[in-house]
Amino acid sequence: MKVYKFGGASVKDAGGVKNLYSVLNKTGIKNTLVVVSAMGKTTNALEKVIESYFANKTKTPPELLQIKAYHFEIIEGLFTINKKEVIDDVQALFDELQDFLKYNKAPNYSFVYDQVVSFGELISTTIIHHFLTAQGIFNFWLDARECVKTDDYYRAANLDWENTQNLIKNAVAGKEVVITQGFIGSNANNFTTTLGREGSDYSAAIFAYALNADSVTIWKDVPGVLNGDPRVFSNTQLLHQISYREAIELAFYGASVIHPKTLQPLQRKEIPLYVRSFEKPEAAGTSVSKGKPLVPHVPCFIVKKDQVLIQLSSIDFSFIVEENISYIFNLLHEYQMPVELIQNSAISFSVCVSNKYKRLEELVLVLRSRFNVEVIENVDLFTIRHFDEKAVKSIHQKGKKILLEQRTQETAQFVLSDTE
Ligand code: ADP
Ligand code: ASP
Ligand code: MG
């Protein structure tokens, strides 16, 4: 079996869904499990629904009507006859979502979040299931929540590998074409959970791992993995071949083309990963596999925006050593600040973090009781893998103030202020 993953951008309108069908047709439809995300920016829109719901629980969130109109427009663009079944199924999902919002009594934001955002994937796969059926492709719609089992950590649930593997194997056995959702799963009490934003790539890897799949292909709006995000860097080049290790490093440093968790399950079973263009399915794209050298061997650029640089120094000129550092790290963990970069000297310690959960102020307050603290917000963290002097120069030439620079053998990193 092979696993395909189509992200939101690939199915953002009726043309996208038709293209998904054409990609399947061109590349061989048999023995394929297709993981699909929510259409276009539906997850973002559902996040707005949740915000409106918490602001006023008695009113139907206005964004919900727009989401509904968007999906029914896509249905209009896909089906001319035999619309009833798809309309009924999609309507039933919207009714279920509205009922949830009407009757829910649980105050937990993250719980509500997962129960609501998961409808994006349920709706998209329902439409695609019916569309493929209408094209004469018999396909099985699998509710991923029946087999992707997780803990209760809503919004970033951790997988129960043992159960998940068995359930996936059983659910998929004997099926030729399966359509299922990325991003979603369920906990031991069968409440819906999600695997974290952009988690559909990871779902594809989970299914591939359980099924010992021959390969995973993620179909993107780019030709493959490039040596930089084309939205940020100009003259990017396609990486034809990279190793799992390189892909993990790139994803870890923030190359958002692959979700960082995707690579680990695949490399454990040496399942090759292909990143290809859904606009040019005949092109080979990028192949990610074990121990392969980077081809072409070029510097790779990654930027993480909106970071925070926290610079600490000791109040009494005492050294910042193990005890202080472990205290700082415990606080960073407690205040849920993912650490992107650290640098220390005898009496100072700098750390670049993401203020993901908006807890910076609380953290800084605690730090000030023990250190002199300087905080610089809105900084950009640039990483260059396989840097050379020309690549480093291109960062210096941006004309922005370099607040911190760090080099190891393979990787150079720069924290740049957003002012010139
Ligand atoms: P999906 O539709 O699967 O969710 P994403 O939008 O998450 O797709 O990922 C594709 C996007 O990733 C591209 O449009 C591109 O802007 C961005 N991207 C970031 N880094 C890279 C890179 N190194 N190579 C290719 N694309 C990249
Ligand atoms: N729909 C989810 C998101 O937008 C998961 C994904 O697309 O990977 O985050
Ligand atoms: Mg994505």
PDB file of C-alpha atoms in Angstrom, residues 149-408:
ATOM      1  CA  LYS A 149      -5.685   6.629  19.466  1.00  0.00           C
ATOM      2  CA  THR A 150      -4.080   9.257  21.678  1.00  0.00           C
ATOM      3  CA  ASP A 151      -3.828  10.518  25.234  1.00  0.00           C
ATOM      4  CA  ASP A 152      -5.953  13.405  26.587  1.00  0.00           C
ATOM      5  CA  TYR A 153      -3.535  16.179  25.705  1.00  0.00           C
ATOM      6  CA  TYR A 154      -6.016  18.180  23.626  1.00  0.00           C
ATOM      7  CA  ARG A 155      -4.552  20.275  20.745  1.00  0.00           C
ATOM      8  CA  ALA A 156      -1.252  18.347  20.763  1.00  0.00           C
ATOM      9  CA  ALA A 157      -2.197  14.781  21.630  1.00  0.00           C
ATOM     10  CA  ASN A 158       0.422  12.051  21.955  1.00  0.00           C
ATOM     11  CA  LEU A 159      -0.051   8.820  20.092  1.00  0.00           C
ATOM     12  CA  ASP A 160      -0.802   5.444  21.638  1.00  0.00           C
ATOM     13  CA  TRP A 161       1.280   3.570  19.063  1.00  0.00           C
ATOM     14  CA  GLU A 162       0.412   0.056  20.165  1.00  0.00           C
ATOM     15  CA  ASN A 163      -3.364   0.439  19.878  1.00  0.00           C
ATOM     16  CA  THR A 164      -3.200   2.683  16.847  1.00  0.00           C
ATOM     17  CA  GLN A 165      -1.127   0.239  14.826  1.00  0.00           C
ATOM     18  CA  ASN A 166      -3.495  -2.660  15.416  1.00  0.00           C
ATOM     19  CA  LEU A 167      -6.626  -0.623  14.813  1.00  0.00           C
ATOM     20  CA  ILE A 168      -5.276   0.817  11.550  1.00  0.00           C
ATOM     21  CA  LYS A 169      -4.236  -2.618  10.284  1.00  0.00           C
ATOM     22  CA  ASN A 170      -7.689  -4.029  11.007  1.00  0.00           C
ATOM     23  CA  ALA A 171      -9.580  -1.071   9.600  1.00  0.00           C
ATOM     24  CA  VAL A 172      -7.643  -0.984   6.333  1.00  0.00           C
ATOM     25  CA  ALA A 173      -7.307  -4.739   5.718  1.00  0.00           C
ATOM     26  CA  GLY A 174      -8.821  -5.765   2.402  1.00  0.00           C
ATOM     27  CA  LYS A 175      -9.580  -2.205   1.239  1.00  0.00           C
ATOM     28  CA  GLU A 176      -8.170  -0.957  -2.058  1.00  0.00           C
ATOM     29  CA  VAL A 177      -8.732   2.781  -1.784  1.00  0.00           C
ATOM     30  CA  VAL A 178      -9.177   4.457   1.590  1.00  0.00           C
ATOM     31  CA  ILE A 179      -9.962   8.132   2.230  1.00  0.00           C
ATOM     32  CA  THR A 180      -9.259   9.362   5.737  1.00  0.00           C
ATOM     33  CA  GLN A 181      -8.535  12.500   7.743  1.00  0.00           C
ATOM     34  CA  GLY A 182      -5.221  13.916   8.786  1.00  0.00           C
ATOM     35  CA  PHE A 183      -4.729  15.773  12.071  1.00  0.00           C
ATOM     36  CA  ILE A 184      -7.439  14.043  14.130  1.00  0.00           C
ATOM     37  CA  GLY A 185      -7.650  11.116  16.516  1.00  0.00           C
ATOM     38  CA  SER A 186      -9.468  10.193  19.695  1.00  0.00           C
ATOM     39  CA  ASN A 187      -8.660   9.414  23.300  1.00  0.00           C
ATOM     40  CA  ALA A 188      -9.584   6.409  25.452  1.00  0.00           C
ATOM     41  CA  ASN A 189     -13.037   7.932  26.104  1.00  0.00           C
ATOM     42  CA  ASN A 190     -13.547   8.420  22.350  1.00  0.00           C
ATOM     43  CA  PHE A 191     -13.457  12.197  22.545  1.00  0.00           C
ATOM     44  CA  THR A 192     -11.843  13.771  19.518  1.00  0.00           C
ATOM     45  CA  THR A 193      -8.246  14.934  19.883  1.00  0.00           C
ATOM     46  CA  THR A 194      -5.885  16.643  17.439  1.00  0.00           C
ATOM     47  CA  LEU A 195      -2.190  16.145  16.807  1.00  0.00           C
ATOM     48  CA  GLY A 196      -1.193  19.819  16.621  1.00  0.00           C
ATOM     49  CA  ARG A 197      -1.525  22.388  13.835  1.00  0.00           C
ATOM     50  CA  GLU A 198      -0.219  21.188  10.478  1.00  0.00           C
ATOM     51  CA  GLY A 199      -0.358  17.639  11.838  1.00  0.00           C
ATOM     52  CA  SER A 200      -1.729  15.927   8.731  1.00  0.00           C
ATOM     53  CA  ASP A 201       1.743  15.076   7.424  1.00  0.00           C
ATOM     54  CA  TYR A 202       2.306  13.296  10.732  1.00  0.00           C
ATOM     55  CA  SER A 203      -0.996  11.414  10.325  1.00  0.00           C
ATOM     56  CA  ALA A 204       0.208  10.168   6.925  1.00  0.00           C
ATOM     57  CA  ALA A 205       3.375   8.864   8.582  1.00  0.00           C
ATOM     58  CA  ILE A 206       1.340   7.170  11.335  1.00  0.00           C
ATOM     59  CA  PHE A 207      -0.807   5.319   8.787  1.00  0.00           C
ATOM     60  CA  ALA A 208       2.255   4.392   6.735  1.00  0.00           C
ATOM     61  CA  TYR A 209       4.049   3.054   9.797  1.00  0.00           C
ATOM     62  CA  ALA A 210       1.092   0.911  10.870  1.00  0.00           C
ATOM     63  CA  LEU A 211       0.574  -0.449   7.371  1.00  0.00           C
ATOM     64  CA  ASN A 212       4.267  -0.977   6.556  1.00  0.00           C
ATOM     65  CA  ALA A 213       3.527   1.132   3.499  1.00  0.00           C
ATOM     66  CA  ASP A 214       5.834   1.170   0.473  1.00  0.00           C
ATOM     67  CA  SER A 215       6.037   4.949   0.513  1.00  0.00           C
ATOM     68  CA  VAL A 216       4.428   8.207   1.606  1.00  0.00           C
ATOM     69  CA  THR A 217       3.896  11.051  -0.837  1.00  0.00           C
ATOM     70  CA  ILE A 218       2.884  14.479   0.369  1.00  0.00           C
ATOM     71  CA  TRP A 219       1.462  16.582  -2.443  1.00  0.00           C
ATOM     72  CA  LYS A 220       2.305  20.255  -2.066  1.00  0.00           C
ATOM     73  CA  ASP A 221       1.982  23.588  -3.846  1.00  0.00           C
ATOM     74  CA  VAL A 222       5.781  23.616  -4.308  1.00  0.00           C
ATOM     75  CA  PRO A 223       7.934  21.341  -6.540  1.00  0.00           C
ATOM     76  CA  GLY A 224       9.302  19.562  -3.448  1.00  0.00           C
ATOM     77  CA  VAL A 225      11.601  20.498  -0.589  1.00  0.00           C
ATOM     78  CA  LEU A 226      13.501  23.594  -1.699  1.00  0.00           C
ATOM     79  CA  ASN A 227      16.596  25.063  -0.105  1.00  0.00           C
ATOM     80  CA  GLY A 228      14.405  27.825   1.347  1.00  0.00           C
ATOM     81  CA  ASP A 229      10.760  28.816   1.585  1.00  0.00           C
ATOM     82  CA  PRO A 230      10.003  30.436  -1.798  1.00  0.00           C
ATOM     83  CA  ARG A 231       7.637  32.838  -0.048  1.00  0.00           C
ATOM     84  CA  VAL A 232      10.633  34.239   1.858  1.00  0.00           C
ATOM     85  CA  PHE A 233      13.777  33.584  -0.200  1.00  0.00           C
ATOM     86  CA  SER A 234      14.357  34.228  -3.896  1.00  0.00           C
ATOM     87  CA  ASN A 235      16.134  31.892  -6.344  1.00  0.00           C
ATOM     88  CA  THR A 236      15.406  28.763  -4.344  1.00  0.00           C
ATOM     89  CA  GLN A 237      16.543  25.389  -5.673  1.00  0.00           C
ATOM     90  CA  LEU A 238      14.814  22.022  -5.524  1.00  0.00           C
ATOM     91  CA  LEU A 239      16.522  19.430  -3.330  1.00  0.00           C
ATOM     92  CA  HIS A 240      16.184  16.235  -5.371  1.00  0.00           C
ATOM     93  CA  GLN A 241      17.366  13.931  -2.647  1.00  0.00           C
ATOM     94  CA  ILE A 242      17.852  14.284   1.095  1.00  0.00           C
ATOM     95  CA  SER A 243      18.342  11.950   4.047  1.00  0.00           C
ATOM     96  CA  TYR A 244      15.838  11.483   6.883  1.00  0.00           C
ATOM     97  CA  ARG A 245      18.371  13.127   9.132  1.00  0.00           C
ATOM     98  CA  GLU A 246      18.628  16.210   6.952  1.00  0.00           C
ATOM     99  CA  ALA A 247      14.843  16.428   6.645  1.00  0.00           C
ATOM    100  CA  ILE A 248      14.434  16.143  10.432  1.00  0.00           C
ATOM    101  CA  GLU A 249      17.019  18.896  10.929  1.00  0.00           C
ATOM    102  CA  LEU A 250      15.351  21.169   8.361  1.00  0.00           C
ATOM    103  CA  ALA A 251      11.893  20.576   9.842  1.00  0.00           C
ATOM    104  CA  PHE A 252      13.225  21.073  13.373  1.00  0.00           C
ATOM    105  CA  TYR A 253      14.801  24.414  12.489  1.00  0.00           C
ATOM    106  CA  GLY A 254      11.452  25.493  11.020  1.00  0.00           C
ATOM    107  CA  ALA A 255      11.210  24.467   7.341  1.00  0.00           C
ATOM    108  CA  SER A 256       7.427  24.304   7.417  1.00  0.00           C
ATOM    109  CA  VAL A 257       7.143  22.168   4.274  1.00  0.00           C
ATOM    110  CA  ILE A 258       7.205  19.001   6.428  1.00  0.00           C
ATOM    111  CA  HIS A 259       5.762  18.699   9.924  1.00  0.00           C
ATOM    112  CA  PRO A 260       8.716  17.842  12.220  1.00  0.00           C
ATOM    113  CA  LYS A 261       7.061  14.746  13.725  1.00  0.00           C
ATOM    114  CA  THR A 262       6.560  13.128  10.305  1.00  0.00           C
ATOM    115  CA  LEU A 263      10.069  11.820   9.809  1.00  0.00           C
ATOM    116  CA  GLN A 264      10.618   9.751  12.954  1.00  0.00           C
ATOM    117  CA  PRO A 265       8.088   6.957  12.260  1.00  0.00           C
ATOM    118  CA  LEU A 266       9.132   6.815   8.620  1.00  0.00           C
ATOM    119  CA  GLN A 267      12.837   6.516   9.306  1.00  0.00           C
ATOM    120  CA  ARG A 268      12.241   3.777  11.892  1.00  0.00           C
ATOM    121  CA  LYS A 269      10.801   1.554   9.165  1.00  0.00           C
ATOM    122  CA  GLU A 270      12.806   3.108   6.332  1.00  0.00           C
ATOM    123  CA  ILE A 271       9.663   4.056   4.452  1.00  0.00           C
ATOM    124  CA  PRO A 272      10.645   6.539   1.727  1.00  0.00           C
ATOM    125  CA  LEU A 273       8.970   9.943   1.734  1.00  0.00           C
ATOM    126  CA  TYR A 274       8.329  11.873  -1.467  1.00  0.00           C
ATOM    127  CA  VAL A 275       7.405  15.537  -1.529  1.00  0.00           C
ATOM    128  CA  ARG A 276       5.873  16.372  -4.895  1.00  0.00           C
ATOM    129  CA  SER A 277       3.892  19.067  -6.649  1.00  0.00           C
ATOM    130  CA  PHE A 278       0.164  18.471  -7.011  1.00  0.00           C
ATOM    131  CA  GLU A 279       0.298  20.895  -9.941  1.00  0.00           C
ATOM    132  CA  LYS A 280       2.965  18.824 -11.755  1.00  0.00           C
ATOM    133  CA  PRO A 281       2.400  15.222 -10.647  1.00  0.00           C
ATOM    134  CA  GLU A 282       4.677  13.924 -13.393  1.00  0.00           C
ATOM    135  CA  ALA A 283       7.717  15.591 -11.781  1.00  0.00           C
ATOM    136  CA  ALA A 284       9.788  13.539  -9.327  1.00  0.00           C
ATOM    137  CA  GLY A 285       9.970  16.150  -6.547  1.00  0.00           C
ATOM    138  CA  THR A 286      12.098  15.394  -3.506  1.00  0.00           C
ATOM    139  CA  SER A 287      12.927  11.936  -2.257  1.00  0.00           C
ATOM    140  CA  VAL A 288      13.708  11.528   1.440  1.00  0.00           C
ATOM    141  CA  SER A 289      15.333   8.257   2.465  1.00  0.00           C
ATOM    142  CA  LYS A 290      18.058   6.731   4.582  1.00  0.00           C
ATOM    143  CA  GLY A 291      21.601   8.069   4.519  1.00  0.00           C
ATOM    144  CA  LYS A 292      21.367   9.653   1.070  1.00  0.00           C
ATOM    145  CA  PRO A 293      23.616  12.668   0.495  1.00  0.00           C
ATOM    146  CA  LEU A 294      22.034  16.040  -0.137  1.00  0.00           C
ATOM    147  CA  VAL A 295      21.592  16.564  -3.891  1.00  0.00           C
ATOM    148  CA  PRO A 296      22.363  19.256  -4.876  1.00  0.00           C
ATOM    149  CA  HIS A 297      24.676  20.102  -1.987  1.00  0.00           C
ATOM    150  CA  VAL A 298      23.654  23.730  -1.429  1.00  0.00           C
ATOM    151  CA  PRO A 299      23.121  25.892   1.663  1.00  0.00           C
ATOM    152  CA  CYS A 300      19.559  25.619   3.008  1.00  0.00           C
ATOM    153  CA  PHE A 301      17.874  28.686   4.499  1.00  0.00           C
ATOM    154  CA  ILE A 302      15.198  28.693   7.174  1.00  0.00           C
ATOM    155  CA  VAL A 303      13.591  31.581   8.998  1.00  0.00           C
ATOM    156  CA  LYS A 304      11.421  31.583  12.102  1.00  0.00           C
ATOM    157  CA  LYS A 305       9.666  34.882  12.550  1.00  0.00           C
ATOM    158  CA  ASP A 306       8.240  36.498  15.689  1.00  0.00           C
ATOM    159  CA  GLN A 307      10.737  35.063  18.104  1.00  0.00           C
ATOM    160  CA  VAL A 308      11.758  36.566  21.434  1.00  0.00           C
ATOM    161  CA  LEU A 309      15.356  37.026  22.548  1.00  0.00           C
ATOM    162  CA  ILE A 310      15.761  36.952  26.318  1.00  0.00           C
ATOM    163  CA  GLN A 311      19.160  38.076  27.586  1.00  0.00           C
ATOM    164  CA  LEU A 312      19.973  37.348  31.206  1.00  0.00           C
ATOM    165  CA  SER A 313      22.948  38.406  33.238  1.00  0.00           C
ATOM    166  CA  SER A 314      23.715  37.802  36.884  1.00  0.00           C
ATOM    167  CA  ILE A 315      22.918  40.651  39.248  1.00  0.00           C
ATOM    168  CA  ASP A 316      26.055  40.224  41.407  1.00  0.00           C
ATOM    169  CA  PHE A 317      28.585  39.136  38.760  1.00  0.00           C
ATOM    170  CA  SER A 318      28.308  35.514  39.893  1.00  0.00           C
ATOM    171  CA  PHE A 319      28.750  32.882  37.195  1.00  0.00           C
ATOM    172  CA  ILE A 320      25.809  31.503  35.269  1.00  0.00           C
ATOM    173  CA  VAL A 321      26.555  27.808  35.538  1.00  0.00           C
ATOM    174  CA  GLU A 322      24.740  24.473  35.805  1.00  0.00           C
ATOM    175  CA  GLU A 323      22.461  25.347  38.702  1.00  0.00           C
ATOM    176  CA  ASN A 324      21.240  28.634  37.181  1.00  0.00           C
ATOM    177  CA  ILE A 325      20.930  27.127  33.741  1.00  0.00           C
ATOM    178  CA  SER A 326      18.837  24.254  35.003  1.00  0.00           C
ATOM    179  CA  TYR A 327      16.645  26.749  36.904  1.00  0.00           C
ATOM    180  CA  ILE A 328      16.172  28.790  33.691  1.00  0.00           C
ATOM    181  CA  PHE A 329      15.318  25.682  31.650  1.00  0.00           C
ATOM    182  CA  ASN A 330      12.799  24.510  34.210  1.00  0.00           C
ATOM    183  CA  LEU A 331      11.072  27.869  34.009  1.00  0.00           C
ATOM    184  CA  LEU A 332      11.063  27.785  30.203  1.00  0.00           C
ATOM    185  CA  HIS A 333       9.448  24.368  30.389  1.00  0.00           C
ATOM    186  CA  GLU A 334       6.941  25.478  33.011  1.00  0.00           C
ATOM    187  CA  TYR A 335       5.919  28.525  30.959  1.00  0.00           C
ATOM    188  CA  GLN A 336       5.732  26.477  27.728  1.00  0.00           C
ATOM    189  CA  MET A 337       8.373  28.424  25.810  1.00  0.00           C
ATOM    190  CA  PRO A 338       9.936  26.301  23.071  1.00  0.00           C
ATOM    191  CA  VAL A 339      13.675  27.045  23.062  1.00  0.00           C
ATOM    192  CA  GLU A 340      15.121  27.728  19.622  1.00  0.00           C
ATOM    193  CA  LEU A 341      18.669  28.768  20.449  1.00  0.00           C
ATOM    194  CA  ILE A 342      20.883  29.335  23.487  1.00  0.00           C
ATOM    195  CA  GLN A 343      24.223  31.006  24.054  1.00  0.00           C
ATOM    196  CA  ASN A 344      26.052  31.539  27.315  1.00  0.00           C
ATOM    197  CA  SER A 345      29.158  33.179  28.718  1.00  0.00           C
ATOM    198  CA  ALA A 346      30.500  33.393  32.275  1.00  0.00           C
ATOM    199  CA  ILE A 347      27.908  35.874  33.535  1.00  0.00           C
ATOM    200  CA  SER A 348      25.312  36.006  30.775  1.00  0.00           C
ATOM    201  CA  PHE A 349      22.832  33.680  29.136  1.00  0.00           C
ATOM    202  CA  SER A 350      20.809  34.369  25.989  1.00  0.00           C
ATOM    203  CA  VAL A 351      17.904  32.315  24.792  1.00  0.00           C
ATOM    204  CA  CYS A 352      15.712  32.679  21.735  1.00  0.00           C
ATOM    205  CA  VAL A 353      12.192  31.368  22.321  1.00  0.00           C
ATOM    206  CA  SER A 354       8.729  31.254  20.761  1.00  0.00           C
ATOM    207  CA  ASN A 355       6.074  32.974  22.831  1.00  0.00           C
ATOM    208  CA  LYS A 356       3.616  30.342  21.645  1.00  0.00           C
ATOM    209  CA  TYR A 357       1.278  30.388  24.614  1.00  0.00           C
ATOM    210  CA  LYS A 358       1.604  34.130  25.315  1.00  0.00           C
ATOM    211  CA  ARG A 359       3.178  33.616  28.724  1.00  0.00           C
ATOM    212  CA  LEU A 360       6.232  35.820  28.220  1.00  0.00           C
ATOM    213  CA  GLU A 361       5.235  38.485  30.738  1.00  0.00           C
ATOM    214  CA  GLU A 362       4.691  35.951  33.518  1.00  0.00           C
ATOM    215  CA  LEU A 363       8.035  34.317  32.799  1.00  0.00           C
ATOM    216  CA  VAL A 364       9.963  37.592  32.711  1.00  0.00           C
ATOM    217  CA  LEU A 365       8.506  38.591  36.049  1.00  0.00           C
ATOM    218  CA  VAL A 366       9.910  35.467  37.678  1.00  0.00           C
ATOM    219  CA  LEU A 367      13.284  35.777  35.932  1.00  0.00           C
ATOM    220  CA  ARG A 368      13.708  39.369  37.154  1.00  0.00           C
ATOM    221  CA  SER A 369      13.799  38.169  40.737  1.00  0.00           C
ATOM    222  CA  ARG A 370      17.163  36.509  40.052  1.00  0.00           C
ATOM    223  CA  PHE A 371      18.715  38.120  36.972  1.00  0.00           C
ATOM    224  CA  ASN A 372      19.060  41.316  35.005  1.00  0.00           C
ATOM    225  CA  VAL A 373      16.699  40.673  32.128  1.00  0.00           C
ATOM    226  CA  GLU A 374      16.543  42.239  28.686  1.00  0.00           C
ATOM    227  CA  VAL A 375      13.757  41.188  26.340  1.00  0.00           C
ATOM    228  CA  ILE A 376      13.730  41.872  22.599  1.00  0.00           C
ATOM    229  CA  GLU A 377      10.503  40.869  20.867  1.00  0.00           C
ATOM    230  CA  ASN A 378       9.717  40.313  17.166  1.00  0.00           C
ATOM    231  CA  VAL A 379      13.161  39.054  16.255  1.00  0.00           C
ATOM    232  CA  ASP A 380      13.791  36.694  13.314  1.00  0.00           C
ATOM    233  CA  LEU A 381      15.844  33.549  13.707  1.00  0.00           C
ATOM    234  CA  PHE A 382      17.677  32.615  10.512  1.00  0.00           C
ATOM    235  CA  THR A 383      19.264  29.206  10.185  1.00  0.00           C
ATOM    236  CA  ILE A 384      21.569  28.127   7.356  1.00  0.00           C
ATOM    237  CA  ARG A 385      22.343  24.432   7.065  1.00  0.00           C
ATOM    238  CA  HIS A 386      25.556  23.685   5.110  1.00  0.00           C
ATOM    239  CA  PHE A 387      26.488  27.344   5.133  1.00  0.00           C
ATOM    240  CA  ASP A 388      29.271  28.896   3.126  1.00  0.00           C
ATOM    241  CA  GLU A 389      30.622  32.430   3.279  1.00  0.00           C
ATOM    242  CA  LYS A 390      28.379  33.622   0.457  1.00  0.00           C
ATOM    243  CA  ALA A 391      25.299  32.362   2.302  1.00  0.00           C
ATOM    244  CA  VAL A 392      26.401  34.021   5.544  1.00  0.00           C
ATOM    245  CA  LYS A 393      27.040  37.261   3.661  1.00  0.00           C
ATOM    246  CA  SER A 394      23.471  37.208   2.317  1.00  0.00           C
ATOM    247  CA  ILE A 395      22.198  37.370   5.907  1.00  0.00           C
ATOM    248  CA  HIS A 396      24.590  40.210   6.784  1.00  0.00           C
ATOM    249  CA  GLN A 397      23.439  42.052   3.661  1.00  0.00           C
ATOM    250  CA  LYS A 398      19.863  42.177   4.897  1.00  0.00           C
ATOM    251  CA  GLY A 399      20.918  45.369   6.660  1.00  0.00           C
ATOM    252  CA  LYS A 400      19.289  44.338   9.924  1.00  0.00           C
ATOM    253  CA  LYS A 401      20.987  44.389  13.292  1.00  0.00           C
ATOM    254  CA  ILE A 402      22.464  40.991  14.150  1.00  0.00           C
ATOM    255  CA  LEU A 403      21.771  40.415  17.827  1.00  0.00           C
ATOM    256  CA  LEU A 404      23.347  36.997  18.089  1.00  0.00           C
ATOM    257  CA  GLU A 405      25.323  34.701  15.815  1.00  0.00           C
ATOM    258  CA  GLN A 406      26.269  31.092  16.351  1.00  0.00           C
ATOM    259  CA  ARG A 407      28.037  28.539  14.159  1.00  0.00           C
ATOM    260  CA  THR A 408      28.576  24.817  14.410  1.00  0.00           C
TER     261      THR A 408
END
